[in-house]
Amino acid sequence: MSHELHNMSVAQLAAALRAGEFSAQDAASHFLARIHASTLGAFLAVDDEATLAQARAADALLAAGNAPALAGVPIAHKDIFVTRDWPTTAGSRMLEGYRSPFESTVTRLFQEAGMVCLGKLSCDEFAMGSSNENCAYGSVKNPWDTTRVPGGSSGGSAAAVAARRTPAATGTDTGGSIRQPSSFCGVTGIKPTYGRASRYGMIAFASSLDQAGPISRSAEDCALLLSAMCAPDPLRDSTSLDVPPEDFTRTLNGSIKGLRIGLPREFFGEGMDAGVRAALEGALDALRALGAVTVDISLPSAALAVAVYYIIAPAEASSNLSRYDGVKFGHRARDYADLQEMYEATRAEGFGAEVKRRIMTGTYVLSHGYYDAYYLQAQKVRRQIADDFQRAFGACDLIAGPTTPGTAWTLGAHESNPLADYMADIYTLPASLAGLPAMSTPAGFDATGLPVGMQLIGNYLQEAQLLQAAHQLQSTTDWHRKAPANI
Ligand code: GLN
């Protein structure tokens, strides 16, 4: 069994564990061995004992015959979710060695579903980035080509899933951080409607945008995982939506005949690589072959999304990150003469360059005299972007387009040009600003063999429809089954 285990889906693992084909401890040990042997840099914290303790608990539930659906299935968490049994750094020196006294709602829900945590996954510092190179603890390699980035900010999550180091991972998406790395690593990831998953215990970057979601190797697995992680959490997250938990697997097998898929003119213009365009056409053909109908739509304000996002997200970040002052928790500078100097030295030492850039931009756009010109204006355009989508959904059921303009770039390629990173978010930002559910599903490969992702965007709370379309696509295509060589 053991050499096959890491190729099994979440659904298969759950069934095999229930049937007693192997134990949760067997599964955990198998994946831990693969993680220890890996040189991708995807994991920031691994603790075999903590993992095996959860596996033993899952085995006890399985033996008692009343185990929850995902009992014993391994998962790993982006290091932005606080966990009691593993340290949490958010990829920052600021939180080096930090141990949370409480558990995030999302990781708690997975634990209650019986899942076994394999450890914490690398990410860009405070989830700010598109390549995972902003992590203070080193970059992560893309398993398809180890000279390339895995994407970001959930780069460790996507790389670990693609390299079969875990069957499932959590990610967070503020402006594309689940979808873009999923696209770069050839895996499936979904960001639900803003408010579906609780933000409690998810280290805050831009609170009006931050949303958790699963990354795995198929739409079916994403449906299982998303069903387990979404529940109202009104006492701990005031933006948590009051909608009952949903079983997103229920409608997966429904036909998509007649489904109207909108293709925004603005997503298919200049700027998209030829390889991405060709792959996307193939995926759209596959959807049409399943009976879906494509219709042309327009999102006129979408082009402004990069400018708007890189005002709003840094503004919120500058406020959220003010808590790292050397007093309450995390890093504190050693040498200082007075309180002011302690704050300054602590923040100068603890934060990396990109985080500082965002804090400075954010502070600037919120400052007296610039607020109206930047922050307020950006909020107004944000509303226009959301309105565009509502108009578009009058003519279609869901929207398809590229996840990213190109495939994974070479490590270090954007080092001296942060704007190149920002521009690569062009297709993922509109749905984020509107708070809509969106996912990336494999759509083939470019001429150099790098994975291409197709983005699907749904209307509010229509995750089931997105996952159904992706599952139907995955039932007639095999891009999502391809694995990188030498993993
Ligand atoms: N790449 C975007 C940024 O750097 C998105 C990050 C995210 O979604 N967390 O802000």
CSV table of C-alpha atoms and ligand atoms in Angstrom, one decimal:
chain,number,residue,atom,x,y,z
A,1,MET,CA,0.0,0.0,0.0
A,2,SER,CA,2.6,2.5,1.1
A,3,HIS,CA,4.0,3.7,-2.2
A,4,GLU,CA,0.5,4.4,-3.5
A,5,LEU,CA,-0.7,6.2,-0.5
A,6,HIS,CA,0.6,9.7,-1.5
A,7,ASN,CA,-1.2,9.4,-4.8
A,8,MET,CA,-4.5,8.8,-3.2
A,9,SER,CA,-7.1,11.6,-3.1
A,10,VAL,CA,-8.7,12.9,0.0
A,11,ALA,CA,-11.8,11.0,-0.8
A,12,GLN,CA,-9.9,7.7,-1.4
A,13,LEU,CA,-7.9,8.1,1.8
A,14,ALA,CA,-11.0,8.7,3.8
A,15,ALA,CA,-12.7,5.6,2.4
A,16,ALA,CA,-9.6,3.4,2.8
A,17,LEU,CA,-9.1,4.6,6.4
A,18,ARG,CA,-12.7,3.8,7.2
A,19,ALA,CA,-12.4,0.4,5.6
A,20,GLY,CA,-9.3,-0.3,7.8
A,21,GLU,CA,-6.9,-0.8,4.9
A,22,PHE,CA,-4.4,1.2,6.8
A,23,SER,CA,-4.4,3.3,10.0
A,24,ALA,CA,-4.2,7.0,10.4
A,25,GLN,CA,-0.8,6.5,12.0
A,26,ASP,CA,0.4,4.6,8.9
A,27,ALA,CA,-0.8,7.4,6.7
A,28,ALA,CA,0.8,10.1,8.9
A,29,SER,CA,4.1,8.2,9.0
A,30,HIS,CA,4.1,7.8,5.3
A,31,PHE,CA,3.6,11.5,4.6
A,32,LEU,CA,6.1,12.5,7.3
A,33,ALA,CA,8.8,10.4,5.8
A,34,ARG,CA,8.2,12.1,2.4
A,35,ILE,CA,8.3,15.5,4.0
A,36,HIS,CA,11.6,14.8,5.8
A,37,ALA,CA,13.1,13.6,2.5
A,38,SER,CA,11.9,16.7,0.6
A,39,THR,CA,14.2,19.6,-0.4
A,40,LEU,CA,11.5,21.9,-1.8
A,41,GLY,CA,11.4,24.0,1.4
A,42,ALA,CA,7.6,23.8,1.6
A,43,PHE,CA,7.3,23.1,5.3
A,44,LEU,CA,8.3,25.6,8.0
A,45,ALA,CA,7.4,23.4,11.0
A,46,VAL,CA,7.1,19.7,11.4
A,47,ASP,CA,6.7,17.8,14.7
A,48,ASP,CA,6.3,14.1,14.3
A,49,GLU,CA,5.1,13.6,17.8
A,50,ALA,CA,2.3,16.2,17.5
A,51,THR,CA,1.2,14.7,14.2
A,52,LEU,CA,1.2,11.1,15.5
A,53,ALA,CA,-0.8,12.1,18.6
A,54,GLN,CA,-3.5,13.4,16.3
A,55,ALA,CA,-3.3,10.2,14.2
A,56,ARG,CA,-3.7,8.1,17.3
A,57,ALA,CA,-6.8,10.0,18.3
A,58,ALA,CA,-8.2,9.5,14.7
A,59,ASP,CA,-7.4,5.8,14.9
A,60,ALA,CA,-9.4,5.6,18.2
A,61,LEU,CA,-12.4,7.2,16.6
A,62,LEU,CA,-12.1,4.9,13.5
A,63,ALA,CA,-11.9,1.9,15.8
A,64,ALA,CA,-15.0,3.0,17.7
A,65,GLY,CA,-16.9,3.2,14.5
A,66,ASN,CA,-18.2,6.8,14.9
A,67,ALA,CA,-15.5,8.7,13.2
A,68,PRO,CA,-16.2,11.9,11.3
A,69,ALA,CA,-16.0,11.8,7.5
A,70,LEU,CA,-12.4,12.8,7.1
A,71,ALA,CA,-11.0,10.9,10.1
A,72,GLY,CA,-7.3,10.1,9.7
A,73,VAL,CA,-6.8,12.0,6.4
A,74,PRO,CA,-3.6,14.2,6.6
A,75,ILE,CA,-3.6,17.9,5.9
A,76,ALA,CA,-1.1,20.7,6.4
A,77,HIS,CA,-1.7,24.3,7.2
A,78,LYS,CA,-0.4,27.5,5.8
A,79,ASP,CA,1.7,29.1,8.5
A,80,ILE,CA,-0.8,32.0,8.8
A,81,PHE,CA,-3.3,30.0,10.8
A,82,VAL,CA,-2.4,29.9,14.5
A,83,THR,CA,-2.1,26.4,15.9
A,84,ARG,CA,-1.6,25.4,19.5
A,85,ASP,CA,0.6,22.4,18.7
A,86,TRP,CA,2.9,23.9,16.1
A,87,PRO,CA,4.7,27.3,16.1
A,88,THR,CA,3.2,30.0,13.9
A,89,THR,CA,5.4,32.6,12.1
A,90,ALA,CA,3.4,34.0,9.2
A,91,GLY,CA,6.7,33.7,7.4
A,92,SER,CA,8.0,36.6,9.4
A,93,ARG,CA,11.0,37.1,11.7
A,94,MET,CA,8.6,39.1,13.8
A,95,LEU,CA,6.9,35.9,15.0
A,96,GLU,CA,9.9,33.6,15.1
A,97,GLY,CA,9.2,30.9,17.7
A,98,TYR,CA,5.7,32.2,18.4
A,99,ARG,CA,3.3,29.7,19.9
A,100,SER,CA,-0.3,30.7,19.9
A,101,PRO,CA,-2.3,30.0,23.1
A,102,PHE,CA,-5.4,29.3,20.9
A,103,GLU,CA,-6.4,27.5,17.8
A,104,SER,CA,-7.8,29.1,14.6
A,105,THR,CA,-11.4,28.2,13.8
A,106,VAL,CA,-10.4,26.7,10.4
A,107,THR,CA,-7.7,24.4,11.8
A,108,ARG,CA,-10.0,23.5,14.7
A,109,LEU,CA,-12.8,22.6,12.3
A,110,PHE,CA,-10.4,20.3,10.3
A,111,GLN,CA,-9.3,18.7,13.6
A,112,GLU,CA,-13.0,18.1,14.6
A,113,ALA,CA,-13.5,16.5,11.1
A,114,GLY,CA,-10.8,14.0,12.2
A,115,MET,CA,-8.0,15.3,10.0
A,116,VAL,CA,-4.4,14.9,11.1
A,117,CYS,CA,-2.1,17.9,10.8
A,118,LEU,CA,1.3,17.2,9.2
A,119,GLY,CA,2.8,20.6,10.0
A,120,LYS,CA,2.9,24.2,8.9
A,121,LEU,CA,3.5,25.4,5.3
A,122,SER,CA,5.7,28.2,4.1
A,123,CYS,CA,4.2,31.5,2.8
A,124,ASP,CA,5.1,35.0,1.9
A,125,GLU,CA,5.6,37.2,5.0
A,126,PHE,CA,2.1,38.0,6.4
A,127,ALA,CA,0.8,36.6,3.0
A,128,MET,CA,2.2,39.6,1.1
A,129,GLY,CA,3.6,38.3,-2.2
A,130,SER,CA,3.1,36.3,-5.3
A,131,SER,CA,6.2,34.0,-5.3
A,132,ASN,CA,6.8,32.9,-1.7
A,133,GLU,CA,10.1,34.7,-2.0
A,134,ASN,CA,9.1,37.2,0.7
A,135,CYS,CA,9.2,34.5,3.3
A,136,ALA,CA,11.8,35.3,6.0
A,137,TYR,CA,12.8,31.6,6.1
A,138,GLY,CA,13.7,31.0,2.5
A,139,SER,CA,12.0,30.4,-0.7
A,140,VAL,CA,10.0,27.4,-1.9
A,141,LYS,CA,10.8,25.6,-5.1
A,142,ASN,CA,8.2,24.7,-7.7
A,143,PRO,CA,8.1,20.9,-8.0
A,144,TRP,CA,7.5,21.2,-11.8
A,145,ASP,CA,10.8,23.0,-12.2
A,146,THR,CA,12.8,23.7,-9.1
A,147,THR,CA,14.4,26.8,-10.6
A,148,ARG,CA,11.0,28.4,-10.5
A,149,VAL,CA,8.7,29.9,-7.9
A,150,PRO,CA,5.7,28.0,-6.7
A,151,GLY,CA,3.6,31.2,-6.6
A,152,GLY,CA,2.4,32.9,-3.5
A,153,SER,CA,1.5,33.7,-1.0
A,154,SER,CA,0.3,30.1,-0.3
A,155,GLY,CA,3.4,28.8,-2.2
A,156,GLY,CA,4.3,26.1,0.4
A,157,SER,CA,0.7,24.8,0.3
A,158,ALA,CA,0.5,24.5,-3.5
A,159,ALA,CA,4.0,23.0,-3.8
A,160,ALA,CA,3.4,20.5,-1.0
A,161,VAL,CA,0.2,19.3,-2.6
A,162,ALA,CA,1.7,19.1,-6.1
A,163,ALA,CA,4.7,17.2,-4.8
A,164,ARG,CA,2.5,14.7,-2.9
A,165,ARG,CA,3.8,15.7,0.5
A,166,THR,CA,0.3,16.2,1.7
A,167,PRO,CA,-3.1,15.3,0.0
A,168,ALA,CA,-4.6,18.6,1.2
A,169,ALA,CA,-3.6,22.0,2.5
A,170,THR,CA,-5.1,25.2,3.7
A,171,GLY,CA,-4.3,28.5,2.0
A,172,THR,CA,-5.5,32.0,2.3
A,173,ASP,CA,-6.4,34.4,-0.5
A,174,THR,CA,-6.5,38.2,-0.1
A,175,GLY,CA,-5.8,39.0,-3.7
A,176,GLY,CA,-5.1,35.6,-5.3
A,177,SER,CA,-2.9,33.7,-2.9
A,178,ILE,CA,-4.9,30.4,-3.2
A,179,ARG,CA,-5.6,30.6,-6.9
A,180,GLN,CA,-2.2,31.9,-8.3
A,181,PRO,CA,0.0,29.2,-6.6
A,182,SER,CA,-2.6,26.6,-7.4
A,183,SER,CA,-2.2,27.6,-11.0
A,184,PHE,CA,1.6,27.7,-10.9
A,185,CYS,CA,1.8,24.2,-9.3
A,186,GLY,CA,-1.0,22.5,-11.4
A,187,VAL,CA,-3.4,21.9,-8.4
A,188,THR,CA,-6.9,22.9,-7.6
A,189,GLY,CA,-7.7,25.6,-5.1
A,190,ILE,CA,-10.8,27.6,-4.1
A,191,LYS,CA,-11.4,30.8,-2.3
A,192,PRO,CA,-14.9,30.9,-1.0
A,193,THR,CA,-17.2,33.9,-0.8
A,194,TYR,CA,-15.8,36.5,1.7
A,195,GLY,CA,-17.3,35.5,5.1
A,196,ARG,CA,-17.8,31.8,4.4
A,197,ALA,CA,-14.8,30.7,6.4
A,198,SER,CA,-14.0,32.2,9.7
A,199,ARG,CA,-11.0,34.5,9.9
A,200,TYR,CA,-10.5,33.8,13.6
A,201,GLY,CA,-6.9,32.9,14.2
A,202,MET,CA,-5.9,33.6,10.6
A,203,ILE,CA,-3.2,36.2,11.0
A,204,ALA,CA,-4.6,39.4,9.5
A,205,PHE,CA,-3.2,41.0,6.4
A,206,ALA,CA,-6.2,43.0,4.8
A,207,SER,CA,-9.2,42.1,6.8
A,208,SER,CA,-11.9,43.1,4.3
A,209,LEU,CA,-10.3,40.8,1.7
A,210,ASP,CA,-8.7,37.9,3.7
A,211,GLN,CA,-10.4,34.5,3.1
A,212,ALA,CA,-9.3,30.9,3.8
A,213,GLY,CA,-9.8,28.0,1.4
A,214,PRO,CA,-8.5,24.6,0.5
A,215,ILE,CA,-5.8,23.5,-2.0
A,216,SER,CA,-5.8,19.9,-3.2
A,217,ARG,CA,-5.5,17.8,-6.3
A,218,SER,CA,-9.1,17.8,-7.5
A,219,ALA,CA,-12.4,19.7,-7.3
A,220,GLU,CA,-13.9,16.8,-5.5
A,221,ASP,CA,-11.3,17.0,-2.7
A,222,CYS,CA,-11.7,20.7,-2.5
A,223,ALA,CA,-15.5,20.2,-2.1
A,224,LEU,CA,-14.9,17.8,0.7
A,225,LEU,CA,-12.5,20.1,2.4
A,226,LEU,CA,-14.5,23.3,1.9
A,227,SER,CA,-17.6,21.6,3.4
A,228,ALA,CA,-15.6,20.8,6.5
A,229,MET,CA,-14.1,24.3,7.0
A,230,CYS,CA,-17.0,26.6,6.5
A,231,ALA,CA,-19.3,27.4,9.4
A,232,PRO,CA,-20.7,30.6,10.9
A,233,ASP,CA,-18.5,31.9,13.7
A,234,PRO,CA,-20.3,35.1,14.8
A,235,LEU,CA,-18.7,35.4,18.2
A,236,ARG,CA,-15.2,35.3,16.9
A,237,ASP,CA,-15.4,36.9,13.4
A,238,SER,CA,-17.9,39.7,13.0
A,239,THR,CA,-17.7,39.3,9.2
A,240,SER,CA,-18.6,35.6,9.3
A,241,LEU,CA,-21.7,35.0,7.2
A,242,ASP,CA,-24.8,33.6,8.8
A,243,VAL,CA,-25.2,30.7,6.4
A,244,PRO,CA,-25.5,27.1,7.5
A,245,PRO,CA,-22.7,24.7,6.6
A,246,GLU,CA,-23.2,23.2,3.2
A,247,ASP,CA,-22.2,19.9,1.6
A,248,PHE,CA,-20.4,21.0,-1.5
A,249,THR,CA,-20.0,17.4,-2.8
A,250,ARG,CA,-23.8,16.9,-3.2
A,251,THR,CA,-24.1,18.6,-6.7
A,252,LEU,CA,-20.7,17.6,-8.1
A,253,ASN,CA,-22.1,15.0,-10.5
A,254,GLY,CA,-24.8,17.2,-11.9
A,255,SER,CA,-24.6,18.0,-15.6
A,256,ILE,CA,-23.4,21.4,-16.8
A,257,LYS,CA,-25.4,21.3,-20.0
A,258,GLY,CA,-26.7,24.7,-20.7
A,259,LEU,CA,-24.5,26.4,-18.0
A,260,ARG,CA,-23.7,29.9,-19.2
A,261,ILE,CA,-20.0,30.7,-18.8
A,262,GLY,CA,-19.1,34.4,-19.2
A,263,LEU,CA,-15.8,35.3,-20.8
A,264,PRO,CA,-14.8,38.8,-19.9
A,265,ARG,CA,-13.4,40.7,-22.8
A,266,GLU,CA,-10.9,42.3,-20.4
A,267,PHE,CA,-9.5,38.9,-19.3
A,268,PHE,CA,-8.7,37.9,-22.9
A,269,GLY,CA,-6.9,41.0,-24.2
A,270,GLU,CA,-3.2,41.8,-24.3
A,271,GLY,CA,-0.8,40.7,-21.6
A,272,MET,CA,-1.7,37.0,-21.5
A,273,ASP,CA,1.1,34.7,-22.6
A,274,ALA,CA,0.4,32.7,-25.8
A,275,GLY,CA,0.9,29.4,-23.9
A,276,VAL,CA,-1.7,30.4,-21.3
A,277,ARG,CA,-4.1,31.4,-24.0
A,278,ALA,CA,-3.7,28.2,-25.9
A,279,ALA,CA,-4.2,26.1,-22.8
A,280,LEU,CA,-7.2,28.1,-21.8
A,281,GLU,CA,-8.8,27.6,-25.2
A,282,GLY,CA,-8.4,23.9,-24.7
A,283,ALA,CA,-10.1,23.9,-21.3
A,284,LEU,CA,-13.0,26.1,-22.6
A,285,ASP,CA,-13.5,23.6,-25.5
A,286,ALA,CA,-13.7,20.8,-23.0
A,287,LEU,CA,-16.4,22.8,-21.1
A,288,ARG,CA,-18.3,23.4,-24.3
A,289,ALA,CA,-18.1,19.7,-25.1
A,290,LEU,CA,-19.8,19.1,-21.8
A,291,GLY,CA,-22.7,21.3,-23.0
A,292,ALA,CA,-21.7,24.6,-21.4
A,293,VAL,CA,-22.4,27.7,-23.4
A,294,THR,CA,-19.8,30.5,-23.5
A,295,VAL,CA,-21.0,34.1,-23.7
A,296,ASP,CA,-19.0,37.3,-24.1
A,297,ILE,CA,-19.3,39.7,-21.2
A,298,SER,CA,-17.5,42.8,-20.0
A,299,LEU,CA,-16.1,43.9,-16.7
A,300,PRO,CA,-15.2,47.5,-17.6
A,301,SER,CA,-13.6,48.4,-14.2
A,302,ALA,CA,-11.5,45.2,-13.9
A,303,ALA,CA,-8.5,46.9,-15.3
A,304,LEU,CA,-8.4,49.2,-12.3
A,305,ALA,CA,-8.2,46.3,-9.8
A,306,VAL,CA,-4.4,46.4,-9.4
A,307,ALA,CA,-4.3,50.1,-8.6
A,308,VAL,CA,-7.3,49.7,-6.2
A,309,TYR,CA,-6.0,46.6,-4.5
A,310,TYR,CA,-2.6,48.0,-3.9
A,311,ILE,CA,-4.1,51.0,-2.1
A,312,ILE,CA,-6.8,49.1,0.0
A,313,ALA,CA,-4.7,46.1,1.0
A,314,PRO,CA,-1.7,48.1,2.2
A,315,ALA,CA,-4.0,50.5,4.0
A,316,GLU,CA,-5.5,47.7,6.0
A,317,ALA,CA,-2.2,46.0,6.5
A,318,SER,CA,-0.6,49.2,7.9
A,319,SER,CA,-3.4,49.2,10.6
A,320,ASN,CA,-3.3,45.4,11.2
A,321,LEU,CA,0.4,45.2,11.6
A,322,SER,CA,0.6,48.0,14.1
A,323,ARG,CA,0.2,45.3,16.8
A,324,TYR,CA,3.7,44.1,16.3
A,325,ASP,CA,5.3,46.6,18.6
A,326,GLY,CA,7.7,44.4,20.6
A,327,VAL,CA,5.4,44.6,23.7
A,328,LYS,CA,2.5,42.1,23.3
A,329,PHE,CA,4.2,39.2,21.5
A,330,GLY,CA,6.8,38.3,19.0
A,331,HIS,CA,10.2,39.9,18.4
A,332,ARG,CA,11.6,42.6,20.5
A,333,ALA,CA,14.8,44.4,19.7
A,334,ARG,CA,17.7,44.0,22.1
A,335,ASP,CA,19.2,47.4,22.0
A,336,TYR,CA,17.2,50.6,22.6
A,337,ALA,CA,17.4,53.7,24.8
A,338,ASP,CA,13.7,54.4,25.2
A,339,LEU,CA,10.2,53.2,24.2
A,340,GLN,CA,10.2,55.0,20.9
A,341,GLU,CA,13.5,53.4,19.9
A,342,MET,CA,12.3,50.0,21.1
A,343,TYR,CA,9.3,50.2,18.7
A,344,GLU,CA,11.5,51.5,15.8
A,345,ALA,CA,14.2,48.9,16.2
A,346,THR,CA,11.8,46.1,16.8
A,347,ARG,CA,9.8,46.8,13.6
A,348,ALA,CA,13.0,47.6,11.6
A,349,GLU,CA,14.4,44.2,12.6
A,350,GLY,CA,11.3,42.1,12.5
A,351,PHE,CA,9.7,43.1,9.2
A,352,GLY,CA,11.1,42.3,5.7
A,353,ALA,CA,11.3,44.7,2.8
A,354,GLU,CA,8.0,44.0,1.2
A,355,VAL,CA,6.1,44.3,4.5
A,356,LYS,CA,7.7,47.6,5.2
A,357,ARG,CA,6.9,48.8,1.7
A,358,ARG,CA,3.2,48.0,2.3
A,359,ILE,CA,3.1,49.6,5.7
A,360,MET,CA,4.6,52.8,4.3
A,361,THR,CA,2.2,52.8,1.3
A,362,GLY,CA,-0.7,52.1,3.5
A,363,THR,CA,0.1,54.8,6.0
A,364,TYR,CA,0.6,57.3,3.2
A,365,VAL,CA,-2.8,56.6,1.5
A,366,LEU,CA,-4.6,56.9,4.8
A,367,SER,CA,-2.9,60.0,5.9
A,368,HIS,CA,-4.6,63.4,6.2
A,369,GLY,CA,-4.6,65.1,2.9
A,370,TYR,CA,-4.2,61.9,0.8
A,371,TYR,CA,-7.1,59.9,2.2
A,372,ASP,CA,-9.7,61.3,-0.1
A,373,ALA,CA,-7.5,61.1,-3.2
A,374,TYR,CA,-6.3,57.5,-2.7
A,375,TYR,CA,-8.2,55.5,-0.1
A,376,LEU,CA,-11.7,56.9,-0.6
A,377,GLN,CA,-11.3,56.9,-4.3
A,378,ALA,CA,-10.1,53.3,-4.3
A,379,GLN,CA,-13.2,52.3,-2.2
A,380,LYS,CA,-15.5,53.8,-4.8
A,381,VAL,CA,-13.8,52.0,-7.6
A,382,ARG,CA,-14.0,48.8,-5.5
A,383,ARG,CA,-17.8,49.2,-5.5
A,384,GLN,CA,-17.8,49.7,-9.3
A,385,ILE,CA,-15.8,46.5,-9.8
A,386,ALA,CA,-18.4,44.6,-7.6
A,387,ASP,CA,-21.3,46.2,-9.6
A,388,ASP,CA,-19.7,45.2,-12.9
A,389,PHE,CA,-19.8,41.5,-11.7
A,390,GLN,CA,-23.5,41.8,-10.8
A,391,ARG,CA,-24.3,43.2,-14.2
A,392,ALA,CA,-22.3,40.4,-15.8
A,393,PHE,CA,-24.1,37.7,-13.8
A,394,GLY,CA,-27.3,38.9,-15.4
A,395,ALA,CA,-26.0,37.2,-18.6
A,396,CYS,CA,-24.1,34.3,-17.3
A,397,ASP,CA,-23.9,31.8,-14.4
A,398,LEU,CA,-20.2,31.8,-13.9
A,399,ILE,CA,-17.2,33.5,-15.3
A,400,ALA,CA,-14.0,31.9,-16.7
A,401,GLY,CA,-10.7,33.3,-17.6
A,402,PRO,CA,-7.0,32.8,-16.9
A,403,THR,CA,-5.8,32.7,-13.3
A,404,THR,CA,-2.5,34.4,-14.1
A,405,PRO,CA,-1.1,36.1,-17.3
A,406,GLY,CA,1.8,33.7,-17.4
A,407,THR,CA,3.2,30.5,-15.9
A,408,ALA,CA,5.6,30.3,-12.9
A,409,TRP,CA,8.6,32.6,-13.3
A,410,THR,CA,12.2,31.9,-12.4
A,411,LEU,CA,13.3,32.3,-8.8
A,412,GLY,CA,14.7,35.8,-8.3
A,413,ALA,CA,13.3,37.2,-11.6
A,414,HIS,CA,11.2,39.9,-9.9
A,415,GLU,CA,13.7,40.6,-7.2
A,416,SER,CA,14.3,44.3,-8.1
A,417,ASN,CA,10.8,44.9,-9.4
A,418,PRO,CA,7.9,44.5,-7.0
A,419,LEU,CA,5.6,46.0,-9.6
A,420,ALA,CA,6.1,42.9,-11.8
A,421,ASP,CA,4.7,40.8,-8.9
A,422,TYR,CA,1.7,43.2,-8.5
A,423,MET,CA,0.9,43.1,-12.2
A,424,ALA,CA,0.7,39.3,-12.2
A,425,ASP,CA,-2.3,39.6,-9.9
A,426,ILE,CA,-4.4,41.3,-12.5
A,427,TYR,CA,-6.9,38.5,-13.1
A,428,THR,CA,-7.3,37.4,-9.5
A,429,LEU,CA,-7.8,40.8,-7.8
A,430,PRO,CA,-11.3,41.7,-9.3
A,431,ALA,CA,-13.0,38.7,-7.6
A,432,SER,CA,-11.2,39.5,-4.3
A,433,LEU,CA,-12.3,43.1,-4.3
A,434,ALA,CA,-15.9,42.0,-5.0
A,435,GLY,CA,-15.7,39.3,-2.3
A,436,LEU,CA,-16.8,36.6,-4.8
A,437,PRO,CA,-15.9,32.9,-4.7
A,438,ALA,CA,-13.3,32.0,-7.2
A,439,MET,CA,-11.1,29.0,-7.9
A,440,SER,CA,-8.2,27.8,-10.1
A,441,THR,CA,-8.4,24.4,-11.9
A,442,PRO,CA,-5.7,22.9,-14.0
A,443,ALA,CA,-6.1,23.7,-17.7
A,444,GLY,CA,-3.0,22.1,-19.3
A,445,PHE,CA,0.6,23.1,-19.8
A,446,ASP,CA,2.6,25.6,-21.7
A,447,ALA,CA,5.2,24.8,-24.3
A,448,THR,CA,7.9,24.4,-21.5
A,449,GLY,CA,5.7,21.9,-19.6
A,450,LEU,CA,4.7,24.3,-16.8
A,451,PRO,CA,1.1,24.1,-15.5
A,452,VAL,CA,-1.6,26.6,-16.6
A,453,GLY,CA,-4.6,27.3,-14.4
A,454,MET,CA,-8.1,28.3,-15.4
A,455,GLN,CA,-9.9,30.7,-13.1
A,456,LEU,CA,-13.6,30.2,-12.5
A,457,ILE,CA,-15.5,33.0,-10.6
A,458,GLY,CA,-19.0,32.5,-9.2
A,459,ASN,CA,-21.7,34.8,-7.8
A,460,TYR,CA,-21.9,35.1,-4.0
A,461,LEU,CA,-22.3,31.7,-2.2
A,462,GLN,CA,-22.3,29.8,-5.5
A,463,GLU,CA,-19.2,27.7,-4.5
A,464,ALA,CA,-21.2,24.5,-5.3
A,465,GLN,CA,-21.7,25.6,-8.9
A,466,LEU,CA,-18.0,26.4,-9.3
A,467,LEU,CA,-16.9,23.1,-7.9
A,468,GLN,CA,-19.5,21.3,-10.0
A,469,ALA,CA,-18.2,22.9,-13.2
A,470,ALA,CA,-14.6,22.2,-12.2
A,471,HIS,CA,-15.4,18.6,-11.3
A,472,GLN,CA,-17.2,18.0,-14.6
A,473,LEU,CA,-14.2,19.4,-16.4
A,474,GLN,CA,-11.9,17.2,-14.4
A,475,SER,CA,-14.1,14.1,-15.3
A,476,THR,CA,-13.3,14.5,-19.0
A,477,THR,CA,-9.7,15.9,-18.8
A,478,ASP,CA,-6.6,14.6,-17.0
A,479,TRP,CA,-4.5,17.7,-16.5
A,480,HIS,CA,-5.2,17.6,-12.7
A,481,ARG,CA,-3.9,14.0,-12.5
A,482,LYS,CA,-0.5,14.8,-14.0
A,483,ALA,CA,2.4,14.8,-11.5
A,484,PRO,CA,5.7,16.5,-11.7
A,485,ALA,CA,8.6,14.2,-12.5
A,486,ASN,CA,11.1,13.1,-9.8
A,487,ILE,CA,9.0,13.9,-6.9
B,1,GLN,N1,-0.1,38.8,-4.4
B,1,GLN,C1,-1.0,39.6,-3.6
B,1,GLN,C2,-0.3,40.5,-2.6
B,1,GLN,O1,0.9,40.4,-2.6
B,1,GLN,C3,-2.0,38.7,-3.0
B,1,GLN,C4,-1.6,38.1,-1.7
B,1,GLN,C5,-2.6,37.3,-1.0
B,1,GLN,O2,-3.7,37.0,-1.6
B,1,GLN,N2,-2.4,37.1,0.2
B,1,GLN,O3,-0.8,41.2,-1.9
